[in-house]
PDB file of C-alpha atoms in Angstrom:
ATOM      1  CA  SER A 104       1.006  -6.399   9.791  1.00  0.00           C
ATOM      2  CA  SER A 105      -0.072  -4.482   6.824  1.00  0.00           C
ATOM      3  CA  ALA A 106       2.315  -2.525   4.445  1.00  0.00           C
ATOM      4  CA  CYS A 107      -0.465  -0.357   3.859  1.00  0.00           C
ATOM      5  CA  ALA A 108      -1.138   3.028   5.535  1.00  0.00           C
ATOM      6  CA  LEU A 109      -4.831   4.003   5.245  1.00  0.00           C
ATOM      7  CA  LEU A 110      -6.271   7.538   5.132  1.00  0.00           C
ATOM      8  CA  THR A 111      -9.970   7.633   5.188  1.00  0.00           C
ATOM      9  CA  ARG A 112     -12.030  10.743   4.360  1.00  0.00           C
ATOM     10  CA  PRO A 113     -15.550  10.855   5.423  1.00  0.00           C
ATOM     11  CA  ASP A 114     -16.663  11.558   1.614  1.00  0.00           C
ATOM     12  CA  THR A 115     -14.713   9.016  -0.382  1.00  0.00           C
ATOM     13  CA  THR A 116     -13.402   5.547  -0.393  1.00  0.00           C
ATOM     14  CA  PRO A 117     -10.165   4.730   1.625  1.00  0.00           C
ATOM     15  CA  LEU A 118      -6.717   5.951   0.151  1.00  0.00           C
ATOM     16  CA  CYS A 119      -3.951   3.692   0.472  1.00  0.00           C
ATOM     17  CA  LEU A 120      -0.345   4.736   0.403  1.00  0.00           C
ATOM     18  CA  ASP A 121       2.482   3.002  -1.505  1.00  0.00           C
ATOM     19  CA  GLY A 122       4.440   0.698   0.500  1.00  0.00           C
ATOM     20  CA  ALA A 123       8.178  -0.310   1.360  1.00  0.00           C
ATOM     21  CA  MET A 124       8.830  -2.905  -1.633  1.00  0.00           C
ATOM     22  CA  ALA A 125       7.338  -0.826  -4.268  1.00  0.00           C
ATOM     23  CA  SER A 126       9.974   1.836  -3.423  1.00  0.00           C
ATOM     24  CA  LEU A 127      12.760  -0.678  -4.326  1.00  0.00           C
ATOM     25  CA  GLY A 128      11.514  -0.485  -8.082  1.00  0.00           C
ATOM     26  CA  LEU A 129       9.297  -3.482  -7.916  1.00  0.00           C
ATOM     27  CA  GLU A 130       6.205  -1.459  -8.678  1.00  0.00           C
ATOM     28  CA  ILE A 131       4.045  -2.541 -11.641  1.00  0.00           C
ATOM     29  CA  LYS A 132       1.533   0.144 -12.945  1.00  0.00           C
ATOM     30  CA  LEU A 133      -1.281  -0.992 -15.439  1.00  0.00           C
ATOM     31  CA  GLU A 134      -3.696   1.174 -17.517  1.00  0.00           C
ATOM     32  CA  GLU A 135      -6.520  -0.396 -15.253  1.00  0.00           C
ATOM     33  CA  ALA A 136      -7.697  -3.525 -13.629  1.00  0.00           C
ATOM     34  CA  GLY A 137      -7.657  -6.340 -16.139  1.00  0.00           C
ATOM     35  CA  SER A 138      -4.852  -4.863 -18.395  1.00  0.00           C
ATOM     36  CA  LYS A 139      -2.291  -7.225 -19.798  1.00  0.00           C
ATOM     37  CA  LEU A 140       1.310  -6.797 -18.489  1.00  0.00           C
ATOM     38  CA  THR A 141       4.146  -5.785 -20.789  1.00  0.00           C
ATOM     39  CA  LYS A 142       6.893  -8.300 -21.451  1.00  0.00           C
ATOM     40  CA  GLU A 143       9.295  -6.527 -19.041  1.00  0.00           C
ATOM     41  CA  GLN A 144       6.578  -6.489 -16.303  1.00  0.00           C
ATOM     42  CA  ARG A 145       5.853 -10.207 -16.790  1.00  0.00           C
ATOM     43  CA  GLU A 146       9.658 -10.866 -16.401  1.00  0.00           C
ATOM     44  CA  LYS A 147       9.733  -8.989 -13.271  1.00  0.00           C
ATOM     45  CA  VAL A 148       6.716 -11.018 -11.936  1.00  0.00           C
ATOM     46  CA  GLU A 149       8.494 -14.346 -13.051  1.00  0.00           C
ATOM     47  CA  ASP A 150      11.826 -13.389 -11.190  1.00  0.00           C
ATOM     48  CA  ASN A 151      10.097 -12.449  -8.113  1.00  0.00           C
ATOM     49  CA  PHE A 152       7.670 -15.369  -8.107  1.00  0.00           C
ATOM     50  CA  LYS A 153      10.676 -17.595  -8.318  1.00  0.00           C
ATOM     51  CA  LEU A 154      12.311 -15.928  -5.390  1.00  0.00           C
ATOM     52  CA  LEU A 155       9.196 -16.388  -3.215  1.00  0.00           C
ATOM     53  CA  ASP A 156       8.585 -19.865  -4.227  1.00  0.00           C
ATOM     54  CA  ARG A 157      10.708 -21.396  -1.521  1.00  0.00           C
ATOM     55  CA  ASP A 158       9.825 -24.886  -1.971  1.00  0.00           C
ATOM     56  CA  ARG A 159      10.353 -24.649  -5.909  1.00  0.00           C
ATOM     57  CA  ASP A 160       7.067 -26.242  -6.712  1.00  0.00           C
ATOM     58  CA  GLY A 161       6.060 -23.594  -9.184  1.00  0.00           C
ATOM     59  CA  ARG A 162       3.331 -22.388  -6.823  1.00  0.00           C
ATOM     60  CA  LEU A 163       2.741 -19.518  -4.239  1.00  0.00           C
ATOM     61  CA  THR A 164       0.655 -20.044  -1.197  1.00  0.00           C
ATOM     62  CA  ALA A 165      -2.306 -17.553  -0.424  1.00  0.00           C
ATOM     63  CA  GLN A 166       0.258 -15.599   2.160  1.00  0.00           C
ATOM     64  CA  GLU A 167       3.025 -15.479  -0.503  1.00  0.00           C
ATOM     65  CA  VAL A 168       0.480 -14.281  -3.251  1.00  0.00           C
ATOM     66  CA  GLY A 169      -0.223 -11.407  -0.789  1.00  0.00           C
ATOM     67  CA  ILE A 170       3.419 -10.581  -0.082  1.00  0.00           C
ATOM     68  CA  LEU A 171       4.053 -10.555  -3.830  1.00  0.00           C
ATOM     69  CA  TYR A 172       0.721  -8.509  -4.675  1.00  0.00           C
ATOM     70  CA  ARG A 173       1.939  -5.796  -2.284  1.00  0.00           C
ATOM     71  CA  ALA A 174       5.623  -5.952  -3.402  1.00  0.00           C
ATOM     72  CA  PHE A 175       4.532  -4.925  -6.744  1.00  0.00           C
ATOM     73  CA  GLY A 176       2.957  -1.727  -5.379  1.00  0.00           C
ATOM     74  CA  GLN A 177      -0.608  -2.682  -4.325  1.00  0.00           C
ATOM     75  CA  ASN A 178      -1.734  -1.653  -1.014  1.00  0.00           C
ATOM     76  CA  PRO A 179      -5.133  -3.002   0.203  1.00  0.00           C
ATOM     77  CA  THR A 180      -6.165  -3.135   3.777  1.00  0.00           C
ATOM     78  CA  ASP A 181      -5.635  -6.362   5.468  1.00  0.00           C
ATOM     79  CA  GLU A 182      -9.424  -7.006   5.245  1.00  0.00           C
ATOM     80  CA  GLU A 183      -9.458  -6.185   1.418  1.00  0.00           C
ATOM     81  CA  LEU A 184      -6.429  -8.535   0.910  1.00  0.00           C
ATOM     82  CA  ALA A 185      -7.769 -11.297   2.944  1.00  0.00           C
ATOM     83  CA  GLU A 186     -10.997 -11.176   0.854  1.00  0.00           C
ATOM     84  CA  MET A 187      -9.042 -11.146  -2.363  1.00  0.00           C
ATOM     85  CA  LEU A 188      -7.101 -14.305  -1.138  1.00  0.00           C
ATOM     86  CA  ARG A 189     -10.207 -16.232  -0.469  1.00  0.00           C
ATOM     87  CA  ALA A 190     -10.203 -16.946  -4.161  1.00  0.00           C
ATOM     88  CA  VAL A 191      -6.889 -18.579  -3.920  1.00  0.00           C
ATOM     89  CA  PRO A 192      -7.036 -22.470  -3.783  1.00  0.00           C
ATOM     90  CA  PRO A 193      -5.332 -24.325  -1.215  1.00  0.00           C
ATOM     91  CA  SER A 194      -2.704 -25.675  -3.715  1.00  0.00           C
ATOM     92  CA  GLY A 195      -1.760 -21.931  -4.253  1.00  0.00           C
ATOM     93  CA  LEU A 196      -1.314 -20.145  -7.531  1.00  0.00           C
ATOM     94  CA  ASP A 197       1.104 -20.763 -10.398  1.00  0.00           C
ATOM     95  CA  LEU A 198       2.802 -17.949 -12.309  1.00  0.00           C
ATOM     96  CA  ASP A 199      -0.155 -17.608 -14.908  1.00  0.00           C
ATOM     97  CA  ALA A 200      -2.775 -17.690 -12.180  1.00  0.00           C
ATOM     98  CA  PHE A 201      -0.804 -15.006 -10.115  1.00  0.00           C
ATOM     99  CA  VAL A 202      -0.333 -12.794 -13.166  1.00  0.00           C
ATOM    100  CA  HIS A 203      -4.310 -13.067 -13.653  1.00  0.00           C
ATOM    101  CA  PHE A 204      -4.718 -12.456  -9.950  1.00  0.00           C
ATOM    102  CA  PHE A 205      -2.761  -9.451 -10.059  1.00  0.00           C
ATOM    103  CA  SER A 206      -4.088  -7.840 -13.037  1.00  0.00           C
ATOM    104  CA  LYS A 207      -7.775  -8.532 -11.987  1.00  0.00           C
ATOM    105  CA  ASN A 208      -7.223  -7.053  -8.351  1.00  0.00           C
ATOM    106  CA  TYR A 209      -5.072  -4.105  -9.769  1.00  0.00           C
ATOM    107  CA  ARG A 210      -5.897  -0.603  -8.369  1.00  0.00           C
ATOM    108  CA  PRO A 211      -4.097   2.472  -9.471  1.00  0.00           C
ATOM    109  CA  PRO A 212      -1.885   3.748  -6.769  1.00  0.00           C
ATOM    110  CA  THR A 213      -3.001   7.046  -4.835  1.00  0.00           C
ATOM    111  CA  SER A 214      -0.896  10.036  -6.057  1.00  0.00           C
ATOM    112  CA  GLU A 215       0.710  12.495  -3.692  1.00  0.00           C
ATOM    113  CA  ASP A 216      -1.751  15.169  -4.960  1.00  0.00           C
ATOM    114  CA  ALA A 217      -4.728  12.954  -3.965  1.00  0.00           C
ATOM    115  CA  LEU A 218      -3.188  12.559  -0.690  1.00  0.00           C
ATOM    116  CA  VAL A 219      -2.636  16.162  -0.001  1.00  0.00           C
ATOM    117  CA  LYS A 220      -6.226  16.755  -0.847  1.00  0.00           C
ATOM    118  CA  ALA A 221      -7.332  14.220   1.710  1.00  0.00           C
ATOM    119  CA  PHE A 222      -5.400  16.145   4.502  1.00  0.00           C
ATOM    120  CA  GLN A 223      -6.729  19.187   3.395  1.00  0.00           C
ATOM    121  CA  VAL A 224     -10.226  17.965   4.251  1.00  0.00           C
ATOM    122  CA  PHE A 225      -9.168  18.230   7.891  1.00  0.00           C
ATOM    123  CA  ASP A 226      -6.933  21.376   7.572  1.00  0.00           C
ATOM    124  CA  LEU A 227      -9.856  24.010   8.291  1.00  0.00           C
ATOM    125  CA  GLU A 228      -7.570  26.923   8.404  1.00  0.00           C
ATOM    126  CA  ASP A 229      -5.672  25.825   5.099  1.00  0.00           C
ATOM    127  CA  THR A 230      -2.292  26.067   6.915  1.00  0.00           C
ATOM    128  CA  GLY A 231      -0.474  22.962   5.659  1.00  0.00           C
ATOM    129  CA  ILE A 232       0.113  22.004   9.205  1.00  0.00           C
ATOM    130  CA  MET A 233      -1.806  19.538  11.287  1.00  0.00           C
ATOM    131  CA  ASN A 234      -1.521  18.483  15.041  1.00  0.00           C
ATOM    132  CA  ALA A 235      -0.315  15.052  15.347  1.00  0.00           C
ATOM    133  CA  ASP A 236      -2.565  14.098  18.381  1.00  0.00           C
ATOM    134  CA  LYS A 237      -5.633  15.341  16.461  1.00  0.00           C
ATOM    135  CA  PHE A 238      -4.580  13.453  13.440  1.00  0.00           C
ATOM    136  CA  LYS A 239      -4.298  10.234  15.548  1.00  0.00           C
ATOM    137  CA  GLU A 240      -7.515  10.826  17.181  1.00  0.00           C
ATOM    138  CA  MET A 241      -9.221  11.162  13.857  1.00  0.00           C
ATOM    139  CA  LEU A 242      -7.479   8.244  12.090  1.00  0.00           C
ATOM    140  CA  THR A 243      -8.383   5.806  15.146  1.00  0.00           C
ATOM    141  CA  SER A 244     -11.990   6.817  15.384  1.00  0.00           C
ATOM    142  CA  LEU A 245     -13.462   8.037  12.022  1.00  0.00           C
ATOM    143  CA  GLY A 246     -14.597   6.082   9.006  1.00  0.00           C
ATOM    144  CA  GLU A 247     -12.842   2.832   9.100  1.00  0.00           C
ATOM    145  CA  PRO A 248     -10.642   3.052  12.330  1.00  0.00           C
ATOM    146  CA  MET A 249      -6.944   2.308  12.039  1.00  0.00           C
ATOM    147  CA  PRO A 250      -4.954   0.566  14.608  1.00  0.00           C
ATOM    148  CA  SER A 251      -3.197   2.929  16.870  1.00  0.00           C
ATOM    149  CA  GLU A 252       0.139   1.458  16.086  1.00  0.00           C
ATOM    150  CA  GLU A 253      -0.343   1.916  12.120  1.00  0.00           C
ATOM    151  CA  VAL A 254      -0.929   5.827  12.898  1.00  0.00           C
ATOM    152  CA  ASP A 255       2.128   5.791  15.084  1.00  0.00           C
ATOM    153  CA  ASN A 256       4.178   4.253  12.042  1.00  0.00           C
ATOM    154  CA  ILE A 257       2.683   7.017   9.899  1.00  0.00           C
ATOM    155  CA  LEU A 258       3.667   9.757  12.491  1.00  0.00           C
ATOM    156  CA  LYS A 259       7.185   8.306  12.613  1.00  0.00           C
ATOM    157  CA  GLU A 260       7.608   9.538   8.876  1.00  0.00           C
ATOM    158  CA  ALA A 261       5.951  12.978   9.738  1.00  0.00           C
ATOM    159  CA  GLU A 262       8.782  14.981  11.411  1.00  0.00           C
ATOM    160  CA  VAL A 263       6.627  16.169  14.359  1.00  0.00           C
ATOM    161  CA  ASP A 264       8.038  19.206  15.999  1.00  0.00           C
ATOM    162  CA  GLU A 265       8.169  20.185  19.607  1.00  0.00           C
ATOM    163  CA  GLN A 266       4.435  21.667  19.404  1.00  0.00           C
ATOM    164  CA  GLY A 267       3.107  18.534  18.190  1.00  0.00           C
ATOM    165  CA  LEU A 268       2.626  19.692  14.657  1.00  0.00           C
ATOM    166  CA  PHE A 269       3.683  18.470  11.139  1.00  0.00           C
ATOM    167  CA  ASP A 270       3.903  19.542   7.515  1.00  0.00           C
ATOM    168  CA  TYR A 271       1.145  17.282   5.813  1.00  0.00           C
ATOM    169  CA  LYS A 272       2.534  18.033   2.150  1.00  0.00           C
ATOM    170  CA  SER A 273       6.037  16.562   3.085  1.00  0.00           C
ATOM    171  CA  LEU A 274       4.475  13.651   4.886  1.00  0.00           C
ATOM    172  CA  ALA A 275       2.314  13.024   1.685  1.00  0.00           C
ATOM    173  CA  LYS A 276       5.544  12.986  -0.338  1.00  0.00           C
ATOM    174  CA  ARG A 277       7.427  10.659   1.976  1.00  0.00           C
ATOM    175  CA  LEU A 278       4.690   8.260   2.305  1.00  0.00           C
ATOM    176  CA  CYS A 279       4.273   8.035  -1.624  1.00  0.00           C
ATOM    177  CA  GLU A 280       7.965   7.517  -1.740  1.00  0.00           C
ATOM    178  CA  GLY A 281       7.568   4.629   0.579  1.00  0.00           C
ATOM    179  CA  PRO A 282       9.835   3.593   3.671  1.00  0.00           C
ATOM    180  CA  LYS A 283      13.445   3.078   2.942  1.00  0.00           C
ATOM    181  CA  ARG A 284      13.713  -0.504   4.461  1.00  0.00           C
ATOM    182  CA  ILE A 285      12.534  -3.855   3.460  1.00  0.00           C
ATOM    183  CA  PRO A 286       9.972  -5.549   5.657  1.00  0.00           C
ATOM    184  CA  ASP A 287      10.998  -8.837   7.191  1.00  0.00           C
ATOM    185  CA  LEU A 288       9.366 -11.961   5.582  1.00  0.00           C
ATOM    186  CA  PRO A 289       7.888 -14.527   7.797  1.00  0.00           C
TER     187      PRO A 289
END
């Protein structure tokens, strides 16, 4: 399943939220797509590349490329990632090819502020509070619909009260920090 929680606004592109592994200090930030990695960033890529290269052939499979791409703080939708991974040859990518792949496909992370603004589009009374059921209904039916279980995973982070309401500013903060557990690798 996706490490990405997606919030779609009717007037903009989808916003992706930082995922689990980036919160472990693995996130790599670049100026823009195509930027060169610093020496420290390249070492971080090399160390984690070696960890994922289980058969020690110096190459990552397309699936491993996707795992490492997300581990460094990138959160495309599953469909976007599948599209990117089509360019990965059956033999996989070596370290230099992965660095090129990461840099070429890099997208700056969504900020907490941008996420709060996305929530505010749906907060007509400007209360800072959102109804969990209405939130779920919107995300599963508007724009690019999200699977119900992904919305449930977001709502687990939301601290929904007994009236079914949650503070979306604190949810945005939590989502940008990322979950505190490491996802299981296949």
